[in-house]
């Protein structure tokens, strides 16, 4: 029977303790051949391979033979395994694994991923999944720190060797002077210093391995190779860490623990996963019609560097006043909300209301006005001009003018760009807006007066038929 409770029982706590002990036991090679073979069967069974949930932990290529052994049938399948890239280039398993790629942390990682799959697919306890994933993230952070220390020591040894080879053994200080002022070396010619920054080129062998082992796209693999200087272990650890952070975000949102989801969301060092997590966060809030979880967070506090990813990963063809390429979390959240706004029914103003409030909270009054004006225009050209929708249109137009009034420019300098598309925007222009590219403040005011007249007529009609009426609107000078 499938359990759906999210509370933690005493049995759950005992299970977590045992899982942790088992994980520590797998931290060292297994002495028994039967244990290694059994572990191979568990981690490569059909259910595990079908429900890997995007982890793609390749124990066959990455785990040491001292930790695990595989069935002959599984080995035969892996030798024929291939990865098809975006350019339809086939990468064979045998072509990229001639060099050793074994890491002692792979078995523990695969084991905990297997536990998470069990709790997600069979038990459905988000709280347990979050606790296990959190432990895995801590474990991966330790491995990253260890790997970076080893990398620094390796680089230091290599540098010392190169310096020893370049010394001319004359006991003078000319080498030291060259290091202090490399431009002065070689009679003042500006030659490249051994300490000068060098552009990191993608190692195609490492890139192919990353694609084969993790199943990610070639573009993403290339960017990771550049970011981590073609260091395979650091690249793999980064990918797996991002996957488990995304797991915590997803499961936390299921429990409506928005603060927890946000705390993990801003830890990404991979924009690809950050985009997926923010989309999940925004989608959940929009589905539940919750604005506060989005509005209260400080989306500008992350240190993630978007510049390396922007031109490759994100492309918003249909944009309003957002940038074509998001440069930070705040901009990315805004883009996601706008994407969902275009999918909502025209009678549902939730996403445009959220965009308006989001922009107002960040002091971007022109963006707020433009979002709401786009919604007004979408209503105008939707063909749905019922009394209810016309009243909604009028109130939205009031918000447009309220936002524009907060701008410091004079009225004659205030305008909105009409760079958004609506269903019938090209062949049906409102008479007031003769220019297809901009709408001035005065034009919007005239449009407001027209909408206000319609609104009061509708109100009088409702009063005559016995319905309640309401006034109010934007203050006119």
Short mmCIF file of N, CA, C and O in Angstrom, two decimals, residues 23 35 50 65 79 83 88 100 124 126 139 181-182 186 204 236 243 318 320 333 335 372 382 402 404 415:
data_model
loop_
_atom_site.label_atom_id
_atom_site.label_comp_id
_atom_site.label_asym_id
_atom_site.label_seq_id
_atom_site.Cartn_x
_atom_site.Cartn_y
_atom_site.Cartn_z
N UNK A 23 25.57 3.77 4.44
CA UNK A 23 26.34 4.65 3.58
C UNK A 23 27.80 4.70 3.99
O UNK A 23 28.70 4.69 3.14
N UNK A 35 29.05 -9.73 -1.98
CA UNK A 35 28.50 -8.41 -1.63
C UNK A 35 28.63 -7.43 -2.80
O UNK A 35 27.71 -6.68 -3.10
N UNK A 50 15.03 2.66 -14.77
CA UNK A 50 13.85 3.34 -15.33
C UNK A 50 13.42 4.53 -14.50
O UNK A 50 12.75 5.43 -15.00
N UNK A 65 36.18 -1.08 -9.36
CA UNK A 65 35.88 -2.52 -9.31
C UNK A 65 36.05 -3.09 -7.91
O UNK A 65 35.56 -4.19 -7.62
N UNK A 79 28.73 -1.96 -23.00
CA UNK A 79 29.76 -1.85 -24.03
C UNK A 79 29.18 -1.35 -25.35
O UNK A 79 29.90 -0.78 -26.17
N UNK A 83 25.82 7.58 -26.80
CA UNK A 83 25.17 8.87 -26.52
C UNK A 83 25.12 9.65 -27.82
O UNK A 83 26.13 9.88 -28.48
N UNK A 88 23.73 14.99 -33.78
CA UNK A 88 23.58 13.62 -34.25
C UNK A 88 24.91 12.88 -34.32
O UNK A 88 25.06 11.92 -35.08
N UNK A 100 41.18 5.71 -17.13
CA UNK A 100 40.50 5.43 -15.87
C UNK A 100 39.67 6.63 -15.41
O UNK A 100 40.13 7.76 -15.45
N UNK A 124 6.39 7.83 -0.93
CA UNK A 124 5.94 9.21 -1.10
C UNK A 124 5.96 9.98 0.22
O UNK A 124 4.94 10.41 0.73
N UNK A 126 7.85 13.22 1.25
CA UNK A 126 8.75 14.32 0.87
C UNK A 126 9.73 14.70 1.98
O UNK A 126 10.86 15.08 1.68
N UNK A 139 27.50 15.66 1.75
CA UNK A 139 28.52 14.70 1.35
C UNK A 139 29.24 15.18 0.09
O UNK A 139 30.49 15.12 -0.01
N UNK A 181 58.15 41.58 -13.08
CA UNK A 181 57.79 42.46 -14.20
C UNK A 181 57.97 41.70 -15.51
O UNK A 181 58.97 41.88 -16.20
N UNK A 182 57.04 40.81 -15.85
CA UNK A 182 57.22 39.98 -17.05
C UNK A 182 57.28 40.80 -18.33
O UNK A 182 57.89 40.39 -19.30
N UNK A 186 62.88 39.96 -21.92
CA UNK A 186 63.17 39.94 -23.37
C UNK A 186 63.31 41.35 -23.92
O UNK A 186 62.69 41.71 -24.92
N UNK A 204 37.87 18.10 -25.56
CA UNK A 204 36.78 17.34 -26.16
C UNK A 204 36.66 15.93 -25.58
O UNK A 204 35.55 15.37 -25.54
N UNK A 236 31.52 16.52 -12.62
CA UNK A 236 30.54 15.51 -12.22
C UNK A 236 29.93 15.85 -10.86
O UNK A 236 28.71 15.75 -10.66
N UNK A 243 21.60 18.39 -9.14
CA UNK A 243 20.44 17.51 -9.24
C UNK A 243 19.78 17.27 -7.89
O UNK A 243 18.55 17.26 -7.78
N UNK A 318 9.77 35.74 -26.96
CA UNK A 318 8.64 36.64 -26.79
C UNK A 318 8.77 37.31 -25.43
O UNK A 318 8.47 36.73 -24.40
N UNK A 320 8.56 41.04 -22.96
CA UNK A 320 7.87 42.31 -22.81
C UNK A 320 8.92 43.36 -22.47
O UNK A 320 9.69 43.79 -23.31
N UNK A 333 13.18 35.21 -12.54
CA UNK A 333 11.85 35.01 -11.94
C UNK A 333 10.80 35.80 -12.72
O UNK A 333 9.71 35.29 -13.03
N UNK A 335 10.92 36.67 -15.80
CA UNK A 335 10.72 36.02 -17.10
C UNK A 335 9.79 34.83 -16.99
O UNK A 335 8.93 34.61 -17.86
N UNK A 372 0.84 45.78 -17.01
CA UNK A 372 -0.60 45.91 -16.85
C UNK A 372 -1.24 46.47 -18.12
O UNK A 372 -2.36 46.09 -18.48
N UNK A 382 -9.17 40.46 -27.33
CA UNK A 382 -9.55 39.06 -27.11
C UNK A 382 -10.91 38.72 -27.68
O UNK A 382 -11.22 37.55 -27.91
N UNK A 402 -1.53 54.80 -12.37
CA UNK A 402 -0.96 54.97 -11.02
C UNK A 402 0.54 54.71 -11.03
O UNK A 402 1.31 55.43 -10.38
N UNK A 404 2.55 54.96 -13.73
CA UNK A 404 3.19 56.01 -14.53
C UNK A 404 3.31 57.30 -13.74
O UNK A 404 4.27 58.08 -13.91
N UNK A 415 6.05 57.49 -21.63
CA UNK A 415 5.47 56.66 -22.69
C UNK A 415 5.78 55.19 -22.40
O UNK A 415 6.65 54.86 -21.59
#
